[in-house]
Amino acid sequence: MKHRLSLYIYLLALVGLTLNSCKSLDTSVSVPKRNLPGTFTGQQDSASVASVNWRQYFADSALVSLIDTALTRNIDLQIALQRVEIFRSNIRFAKGAMLPQAGLAIAGGVRKFGLYTMDGAGNITTEITPGQIVPTHLPDLYVGLQTSWEIDIWGKLKNQRQSAVVQYLASVEGKNFVLTNLIADIAISYYELLSLDNELEITRQTIQKQKEAVEAVETLKDAARENQLAVHQFNAQLLNTQALEREILQQIVETENRINFLLGRFPQPAPRQKESLFRQSTQTLSAGIPSLLLLNRPDIREAELQLRASQLDLQSARKSFLPSFSITGGYGFQAFKPEFLFTMPASIAYSALGNLVTPLVNRNALKAQFTTAKAIQVQAMYVYQQAILNGYTEVVNELSNINNLKEILIFKQQQADALLQSVETSTELYKSGRASYLDVLIAQQNSLQAQLDVIATNKRQRIASVNVYRALGGGWK
């Protein structure tokens, strides 16, 4: 009775010592908190365009068809989906760690005890079967079940399972973030392609006009009203514009292939209608309130879940300092000869053992694990704050960009109209001898550049609408 009481006192002291040392491990961490502003630059919209499905938002059948193809074939998206499967398997693994482990064991071996040992000396005079002394080389055969179970007293395994679940949810948000970027990247490349198509059309129209100008100046030269220098200047401008045409053609090829890469297919033509670049969008770009970013942006949601997982991992690392209790056991048949292996009940063997283990000496590895888990949680807090700050900044930038581009387009269109008129005026004046050929060349060059600027501004407007949609968290729903 005294020995049993002493054992209980020893165990209680051991557990108490471990619990007391575990209290010194502080799991509370904090970083300076940054509160989101209440609005985006004074806007008070209650709804966000991020809630609009991407099919309705873009409303371009050619673009929608391209995105549909990418959703089934894009390689980055397929990689993200497999990452989700990996974390789903991690949940099953963590759940399995909480359950008893059992397996069928088949073992065979031979043993020889030293003669000058307790077992060896005893076996010399011991009969293993009637009339047969224990042999020097003793076979050992076993067939049966082996089990083990770590009982989750402190909830360490539960924390690990919860962390696996949260990391799986974070991987889903990571997949959604890939999806959002994929849709936005395809739309941006598509609008760049439409812009290049329109630039090519304007350039070719300009080439035709410049060819007519070359013919006209050659006619004037033949009539002795102009010199060879004017012919060279007009030809040089024509050659420069023809070179620009080739540059645009190359950019079209590269942009098409960038879209094909996103679609996971080899180079081929991308169907589109260049006129759709100038169609007005029917969607109202309402940004909503900044707090909606926490719900809509997958990267912010992923960072938040990773923060939660790091908190659970820190709790699990702290509980690694506490005693662990496990039960092992076995039940089966054991004998020294195959013919005796399944003899009932003589060959039946079973065992049961309970283990209470607590780390006392050389806990540096556990301390390092705890310190690492704590640093990872602090890091996750900063990553979460950074994701929020980045999301808010992106929205503000794109909203400002959209507003300014509306004004820029008005000015660029007025400039293009004026310069187009100047080409006609300078041509007429040149024919009547009241303007030089340099005036015509400059007017043609400025008009071409102004028309290209109008196309580029329309493209920038389209891209800005894509970027604000992505920045608000649209595209993955």
Tab-separated table of C-alpha atoms in Angstrom, residues 28-358:
chain	number	residue	atom	x	y	z
A	28	SER	CA	0.053	35.511	-26.492
A	29	VAL	CA	1.416	37.485	-29.442
A	30	SER	CA	0.404	40.848	-30.826
A	31	VAL	CA	1.339	43.286	-33.567
A	32	PRO	CA	0.197	46.883	-34.015
A	33	LYS	CA	-3.365	46.796	-35.305
A	34	ARG	CA	-4.426	48.798	-38.356
A	35	ASN	CA	-8.098	49.550	-38.782
A	36	LEU	CA	-9.593	49.760	-42.251
A	37	PRO	CA	-10.886	53.188	-43.308
A	38	GLY	CA	-14.652	53.476	-43.459
A	39	THR	CA	-14.851	54.314	-47.173
A	40	PHE	CA	-12.893	54.319	-50.405
A	41	THR	CA	-11.996	57.990	-50.954
A	42	GLY	CA	-15.378	59.173	-49.716
A	43	GLN	CA	-17.571	56.696	-51.615
A	44	GLN	CA	-20.539	55.378	-49.646
A	45	ASP	CA	-21.717	52.453	-51.804
A	46	SER	CA	-23.316	49.666	-49.795
A	47	ALA	CA	-22.849	47.005	-52.502
A	48	SER	CA	-19.714	45.909	-54.323
A	49	VAL	CA	-19.363	44.992	-57.973
A	50	ALA	CA	-17.333	42.011	-56.739
A	51	SER	CA	-20.618	40.192	-56.129
A	52	VAL	CA	-21.384	40.275	-59.870
A	53	ASN	CA	-20.588	37.032	-61.694
A	54	TRP	CA	-17.720	37.404	-64.148
A	55	ARG	CA	-19.911	36.259	-67.052
A	56	GLN	CA	-22.253	39.185	-66.459
A	57	TYR	CA	-19.442	41.610	-65.688
A	58	PHE	CA	-17.552	41.132	-68.953
A	59	ALA	CA	-20.559	40.315	-71.174
A	60	ASP	CA	-18.413	39.601	-74.224
A	61	SER	CA	-19.175	36.222	-75.767
A	62	ALA	CA	-15.676	35.820	-77.231
A	63	LEU	CA	-14.012	36.674	-73.917
A	64	VAL	CA	-16.383	34.435	-71.945
A	65	SER	CA	-15.591	31.550	-74.295
A	66	LEU	CA	-11.866	32.030	-73.739
A	67	ILE	CA	-12.281	32.092	-69.963
A	68	ASP	CA	-14.448	28.960	-70.044
A	69	THR	CA	-11.660	27.141	-71.872
A	70	ALA	CA	-9.089	28.339	-69.336
A	71	LEU	CA	-11.148	27.103	-66.381
A	72	THR	CA	-10.747	23.529	-67.585
A	73	ARG	CA	-7.244	23.662	-69.062
A	74	ASN	CA	-5.139	26.297	-67.310
A	75	ILE	CA	-2.078	24.663	-65.760
A	76	ASP	CA	-1.750	27.020	-62.754
A	77	LEU	CA	-5.367	26.348	-61.840
A	78	GLN	CA	-4.825	22.591	-62.091
A	79	ILE	CA	-1.799	22.898	-59.802
A	80	ALA	CA	-3.890	24.862	-57.282
A	81	LEU	CA	-6.615	22.185	-57.377
A	82	GLN	CA	-4.062	19.478	-56.611
A	83	ARG	CA	-2.789	21.581	-53.716
A	84	VAL	CA	-6.334	21.550	-52.342
A	85	GLU	CA	-6.353	17.749	-52.619
A	86	ILE	CA	-3.075	17.579	-50.693
A	87	PHE	CA	-4.516	19.552	-47.792
A	88	ARG	CA	-7.716	17.501	-47.896
A	89	SER	CA	-5.569	14.394	-47.419
A	90	ASN	CA	-3.804	16.108	-44.512
A	91	ILE	CA	-7.177	16.341	-42.739
A	92	ARG	CA	-7.692	12.597	-43.075
A	93	PHE	CA	-4.163	12.009	-41.774
A	94	ALA	CA	-4.741	14.263	-38.743
A	95	LYS	CA	-8.050	12.565	-37.996
A	96	GLY	CA	-6.394	9.147	-38.215
A	97	ALA	CA	-3.777	10.190	-35.647
A	98	MET	CA	-6.568	10.589	-33.055
A	99	LEU	CA	-7.889	7.043	-33.541
A	100	PRO	CA	-6.427	3.734	-32.317
A	101	GLN	CA	-3.989	2.128	-34.723
A	102	ALA	CA	-4.337	-1.626	-35.331
A	103	GLY	CA	-2.570	-3.963	-37.686
A	104	LEU	CA	-2.004	-7.629	-38.396
A	105	ALA	CA	1.493	-8.730	-37.379
A	106	ILE	CA	3.247	-11.858	-38.627
A	107	ALA	CA	6.669	-12.344	-37.071
A	108	GLY	CA	9.273	-15.064	-36.946
A	109	GLY	CA	12.695	-15.254	-35.365
A	110	VAL	CA	15.155	-17.245	-33.276
A	111	ARG	CA	16.788	-16.515	-29.944
A	112	LYS	CA	19.831	-17.850	-28.096
A	113	PHE	CA	20.377	-16.930	-24.489
A	114	GLY	CA	23.863	-16.784	-23.026
A	115	LEU	CA	24.729	-19.806	-20.842
A	116	TYR	CA	25.811	-17.671	-17.916
A	117	THR	CA	22.580	-15.727	-17.728
A	118	MET	CA	19.427	-16.276	-15.737
A	119	ASP	CA	17.492	-17.361	-18.834
A	120	GLY	CA	20.312	-19.529	-20.194
A	121	ALA	CA	20.995	-21.295	-16.886
A	122	GLY	CA	17.293	-21.916	-16.303
A	123	ASN	CA	16.682	-23.309	-19.772
A	124	ILE	CA	19.256	-26.121	-19.225
A	125	THR	CA	16.936	-27.814	-16.754
A	126	THR	CA	13.572	-26.691	-18.112
A	127	GLU	CA	11.409	-28.879	-20.320
A	128	ILE	CA	9.710	-27.031	-23.119
A	129	THR	CA	7.585	-30.103	-23.888
A	130	PRO	CA	7.424	-33.308	-21.887
A	131	GLY	CA	10.828	-34.985	-22.166
A	132	GLN	CA	12.375	-32.148	-24.265
A	133	ILE	CA	14.705	-29.528	-22.798
A	134	VAL	CA	14.496	-25.969	-24.086
A	135	PRO	CA	16.720	-25.889	-27.190
A	136	THR	CA	19.749	-23.618	-27.331
A	137	HIS	CA	18.393	-21.930	-30.448
A	138	LEU	CA	14.777	-21.164	-29.612
A	139	PRO	CA	12.442	-20.265	-32.537
A	140	ASP	CA	9.681	-17.719	-31.956
A	141	LEU	CA	6.619	-17.401	-34.217
A	142	TYR	CA	3.776	-14.888	-33.819
A	143	VAL	CA	0.530	-14.159	-35.673
A	144	GLY	CA	-1.939	-11.644	-34.268
A	145	LEU	CA	-3.082	-8.055	-33.855
A	146	GLN	CA	-0.913	-5.184	-32.633
A	147	THR	CA	-2.571	-1.970	-31.469
A	148	SER	CA	-1.486	1.446	-30.232
A	149	TRP	CA	-3.413	4.536	-29.207
A	150	GLU	CA	-2.254	7.919	-28.014
A	151	ILE	CA	-5.022	9.326	-25.862
A	152	ASP	CA	-5.447	13.045	-26.566
A	153	ILE	CA	-5.605	14.201	-22.936
A	154	TRP	CA	-4.652	17.834	-23.526
A	155	GLY	CA	-6.156	18.306	-26.975
A	156	LYS	CA	-2.832	18.445	-28.864
A	157	LEU	CA	-4.017	16.083	-31.589
A	158	LYS	CA	-7.322	17.940	-31.773
A	159	ASN	CA	-5.449	21.189	-32.399
A	160	GLN	CA	-3.437	19.509	-35.139
A	161	ARG	CA	-6.628	18.255	-36.779
A	162	GLN	CA	-8.241	21.706	-36.560
A	163	SER	CA	-5.101	23.255	-38.039
A	164	ALA	CA	-5.277	20.791	-40.942
A	165	VAL	CA	-8.913	21.760	-41.557
A	166	VAL	CA	-8.085	25.481	-41.518
A	167	GLN	CA	-5.118	24.988	-43.846
A	168	TYR	CA	-7.382	23.091	-46.225
A	169	LEU	CA	-9.816	26.021	-46.228
A	170	ALA	CA	-6.858	28.347	-46.830
A	171	SER	CA	-5.828	26.235	-49.834
A	172	VAL	CA	-9.358	26.609	-51.219
A	173	GLU	CA	-9.025	30.392	-50.919
A	174	GLY	CA	-5.612	30.116	-52.577
A	175	LYS	CA	-7.273	28.315	-55.470
A	176	ASN	CA	-9.897	31.070	-55.641
A	177	PHE	CA	-7.125	33.667	-55.755
A	178	VAL	CA	-5.532	31.838	-58.697
A	179	LEU	CA	-8.948	31.777	-60.364
A	180	THR	CA	-9.459	35.514	-59.844
A	181	ASN	CA	-6.062	36.347	-61.301
A	182	LEU	CA	-6.539	33.937	-64.196
A	183	ILE	CA	-9.819	35.541	-65.268
A	184	ALA	CA	-8.350	39.034	-64.894
A	185	ASP	CA	-5.175	38.155	-66.817
A	186	ILE	CA	-7.160	36.691	-69.711
A	187	ALA	CA	-9.433	39.744	-69.837
A	188	ILE	CA	-6.454	42.137	-69.784
A	189	SER	CA	-4.668	40.239	-72.555
A	190	TYR	CA	-7.915	40.120	-74.532
A	191	TYR	CA	-8.351	43.899	-74.362
A	192	GLU	CA	-4.701	44.384	-75.290
A	193	LEU	CA	-5.337	42.197	-78.333
A	194	LEU	CA	-8.395	44.243	-79.318
A	195	SER	CA	-6.347	47.401	-78.945
A	196	LEU	CA	-3.635	46.019	-81.221
A	197	ASP	CA	-6.258	45.049	-83.801
A	198	ASN	CA	-7.549	48.609	-83.850
A	199	GLU	CA	-4.034	50.044	-83.955
A	200	LEU	CA	-3.303	47.824	-86.943
A	201	GLU	CA	-6.420	49.057	-88.723
A	202	ILE	CA	-5.543	52.721	-88.109
A	203	THR	CA	-1.945	52.120	-89.170
A	204	ARG	CA	-3.012	50.471	-92.409
A	205	GLN	CA	-5.409	53.323	-93.156
A	206	THR	CA	-2.556	55.737	-92.556
A	207	ILE	CA	-0.280	53.736	-94.855
A	208	GLN	CA	-2.859	54.002	-97.618
A	209	LYS	CA	-3.102	57.761	-97.163
A	210	GLN	CA	0.680	58.082	-97.107
A	211	LYS	CA	0.951	56.100	-100.340
A	212	GLU	CA	-1.502	58.516	-101.913
A	213	ALA	CA	0.597	61.406	-100.591
A	214	VAL	CA	3.740	59.898	-102.124
A	215	GLU	CA	2.005	59.565	-105.475
A	216	ALA	CA	0.793	63.149	-105.233
A	217	VAL	CA	4.225	64.565	-104.433
A	218	GLU	CA	5.800	62.566	-107.255
A	219	THR	CA	3.218	64.063	-109.616
A	220	LEU	CA	4.138	67.531	-108.375
A	221	LYS	CA	7.817	66.755	-108.867
A	222	ASP	CA	7.157	65.669	-112.435
A	223	ALA	CA	5.348	68.953	-112.958
A	224	ALA	CA	8.377	70.782	-111.547
A	225	ARG	CA	6.358	72.087	-108.639
A	226	GLU	CA	8.264	70.032	-106.017
A	227	ASN	CA	11.781	68.670	-105.590
A	228	GLN	CA	13.259	65.228	-104.911
A	229	LEU	CA	13.775	66.043	-101.227
A	230	ALA	CA	10.020	66.150	-100.675
A	231	VAL	CA	9.653	62.763	-102.367
A	232	HIS	CA	12.321	61.281	-100.064
A	233	GLN	CA	10.664	62.723	-96.951
A	234	PHE	CA	7.228	61.347	-97.831
A	235	ASN	CA	8.751	57.953	-98.684
A	236	ALA	CA	10.654	57.890	-95.388
A	237	GLN	CA	7.466	58.546	-93.459
A	238	LEU	CA	5.689	55.766	-95.368
A	239	LEU	CA	8.494	53.302	-94.627
A	240	ASN	CA	8.417	54.226	-90.933
A	241	THR	CA	4.667	53.561	-90.765
A	242	GLN	CA	5.079	50.257	-92.614
A	243	ALA	CA	7.699	49.227	-90.038
A	244	LEU	CA	5.214	50.163	-87.287
A	245	GLU	CA	2.678	47.876	-88.959
A	246	ARG	CA	5.106	44.943	-88.676
A	247	GLU	CA	5.764	45.716	-85.029
A	248	ILE	CA	2.042	45.653	-84.297
A	249	LEU	CA	1.660	42.344	-86.161
A	250	GLN	CA	4.388	40.836	-83.972
A	251	GLN	CA	2.724	42.152	-80.812
A	252	ILE	CA	-0.549	40.575	-81.955
A	253	VAL	CA	1.155	37.199	-82.320
A	254	GLU	CA	2.744	37.436	-78.869
A	255	THR	CA	-0.471	38.585	-77.194
A	256	GLU	CA	-2.480	35.808	-78.835
A	257	ASN	CA	0.064	33.272	-77.654
A	258	ARG	CA	-0.019	34.704	-74.136
A	259	ILE	CA	-3.772	34.079	-74.124
A	260	ASN	CA	-3.244	30.580	-75.530
A	261	PHE	CA	-0.723	29.882	-72.766
A	262	LEU	CA	-3.249	30.929	-70.133
A	263	LEU	CA	-5.755	28.634	-71.835
A	264	GLY	CA	-3.291	25.749	-71.665
A	265	ARG	CA	-3.147	25.232	-75.417
A	266	PHE	CA	-0.672	25.630	-78.242
A	267	PRO	CA	-0.636	28.807	-80.395
A	268	GLN	CA	-3.723	29.342	-82.489
A	269	PRO	CA	-5.931	32.317	-83.480
A	270	ALA	CA	-8.076	33.815	-80.729
A	271	PRO	CA	-11.583	34.760	-81.958
A	272	ARG	CA	-12.580	38.368	-81.168
A	273	GLN	CA	-14.280	41.476	-82.517
A	274	LYS	CA	-12.099	44.553	-82.374
A	275	GLU	CA	-15.145	46.865	-82.209
A	276	SER	CA	-16.007	45.568	-78.738
A	277	LEU	CA	-13.124	47.587	-77.309
A	278	PHE	CA	-15.239	50.738	-77.654
A	279	ARG	CA	-18.515	49.350	-76.298
A	280	GLN	CA	-19.647	50.995	-73.120
A	281	SER	CA	-19.910	48.687	-70.122
A	282	THR	CA	-23.369	48.325	-68.595
A	283	GLN	CA	-21.950	47.560	-65.142
A	284	THR	CA	-21.882	50.245	-62.473
A	285	LEU	CA	-18.489	50.217	-60.764
A	286	SER	CA	-19.683	50.394	-57.178
A	287	ALA	CA	-16.841	49.661	-54.787
A	288	GLY	CA	-18.864	49.039	-51.640
A	289	ILE	CA	-17.315	49.573	-48.217
A	290	PRO	CA	-13.729	48.515	-47.392
A	291	SER	CA	-14.834	45.886	-44.877
A	292	LEU	CA	-16.290	43.884	-47.775
A	293	LEU	CA	-12.726	43.211	-48.867
A	294	LEU	CA	-12.400	40.871	-45.882
A	295	LEU	CA	-15.224	38.779	-47.317
A	296	ASN	CA	-14.580	39.064	-51.047
A	297	ARG	CA	-10.814	38.979	-51.594
A	298	PRO	CA	-9.472	35.402	-51.587
A	299	ASP	CA	-5.924	36.474	-50.704
A	300	ILE	CA	-7.147	38.261	-47.563
A	301	ARG	CA	-9.342	35.299	-46.608
A	302	GLU	CA	-6.404	32.951	-47.166
A	303	ALA	CA	-4.123	35.105	-44.995
A	304	GLU	CA	-6.765	35.159	-42.254
A	305	LEU	CA	-7.078	31.363	-42.311
A	306	GLN	CA	-3.319	30.932	-42.279
A	307	LEU	CA	-3.251	33.143	-39.189
A	308	ARG	CA	-5.834	30.903	-37.526
A	309	ALA	CA	-3.824	27.794	-38.445
A	310	SER	CA	-0.667	29.307	-36.967
A	311	GLN	CA	-2.525	29.946	-33.691
A	312	LEU	CA	-3.584	26.302	-33.522
A	313	ASP	CA	-0.060	25.137	-34.344
A	314	LEU	CA	1.304	27.297	-31.527
A	315	GLN	CA	-1.156	25.742	-29.068
A	316	SER	CA	-0.147	22.290	-30.269
A	317	ALA	CA	3.558	23.119	-29.834
A	318	ARG	CA	2.890	24.303	-26.291
A	319	LYS	CA	1.044	21.100	-25.417
A	320	SER	CA	3.990	19.019	-26.615
A	321	PHE	CA	5.607	19.858	-23.239
A	322	LEU	CA	2.779	18.100	-21.377
A	323	PRO	CA	2.788	14.355	-20.547
A	324	SER	CA	1.564	12.074	-23.299
A	325	PHE	CA	-0.378	8.900	-22.479
A	326	SER	CA	-0.481	5.980	-24.870
A	327	ILE	CA	-1.755	2.425	-24.739
A	328	THR	CA	-0.215	-0.444	-26.672
A	329	GLY	CA	-1.407	-4.014	-26.829
A	330	GLY	CA	-1.476	-7.194	-28.798
A	331	TYR	CA	-3.503	-10.385	-29.103
A	332	GLY	CA	-2.607	-13.437	-31.179
A	333	PHE	CA	-0.911	-16.810	-31.367
A	334	GLN	CA	2.704	-17.439	-30.375
A	335	ALA	CA	4.728	-20.672	-30.379
A	336	PHE	CA	8.205	-22.052	-31.019
A	337	LYS	CA	7.046	-24.554	-33.670
A	338	PRO	CA	4.589	-24.061	-36.544
A	339	GLU	CA	2.539	-27.113	-35.483
A	340	PHE	CA	1.880	-25.530	-32.082
A	341	LEU	CA	1.119	-22.023	-33.403
A	342	PHE	CA	-2.676	-22.310	-33.484
A	343	THR	CA	-3.097	-24.657	-30.523
A	344	MET	CA	-5.940	-23.347	-28.363
A	345	PRO	CA	-5.629	-21.981	-25.700
A	346	ALA	CA	-1.990	-22.826	-25.033
A	347	SER	CA	-0.607	-20.655	-27.865
A	348	ILE	CA	-2.766	-17.606	-27.196
A	349	ALA	CA	-0.661	-14.572	-26.214
A	350	TYR	CA	-1.747	-11.086	-25.319
A	351	SER	CA	-0.252	-7.949	-23.842
A	352	ALA	CA	-1.381	-4.526	-22.646
A	353	LEU	CA	0.776	-1.590	-21.636
A	354	GLY	CA	0.066	1.983	-20.710
A	355	ASN	CA	2.784	4.647	-21.092
A	356	LEU	CA	2.864	8.076	-19.461
A	357	VAL	CA	5.804	10.035	-20.837
A	358	THR	CA	6.697	13.603	-20.020
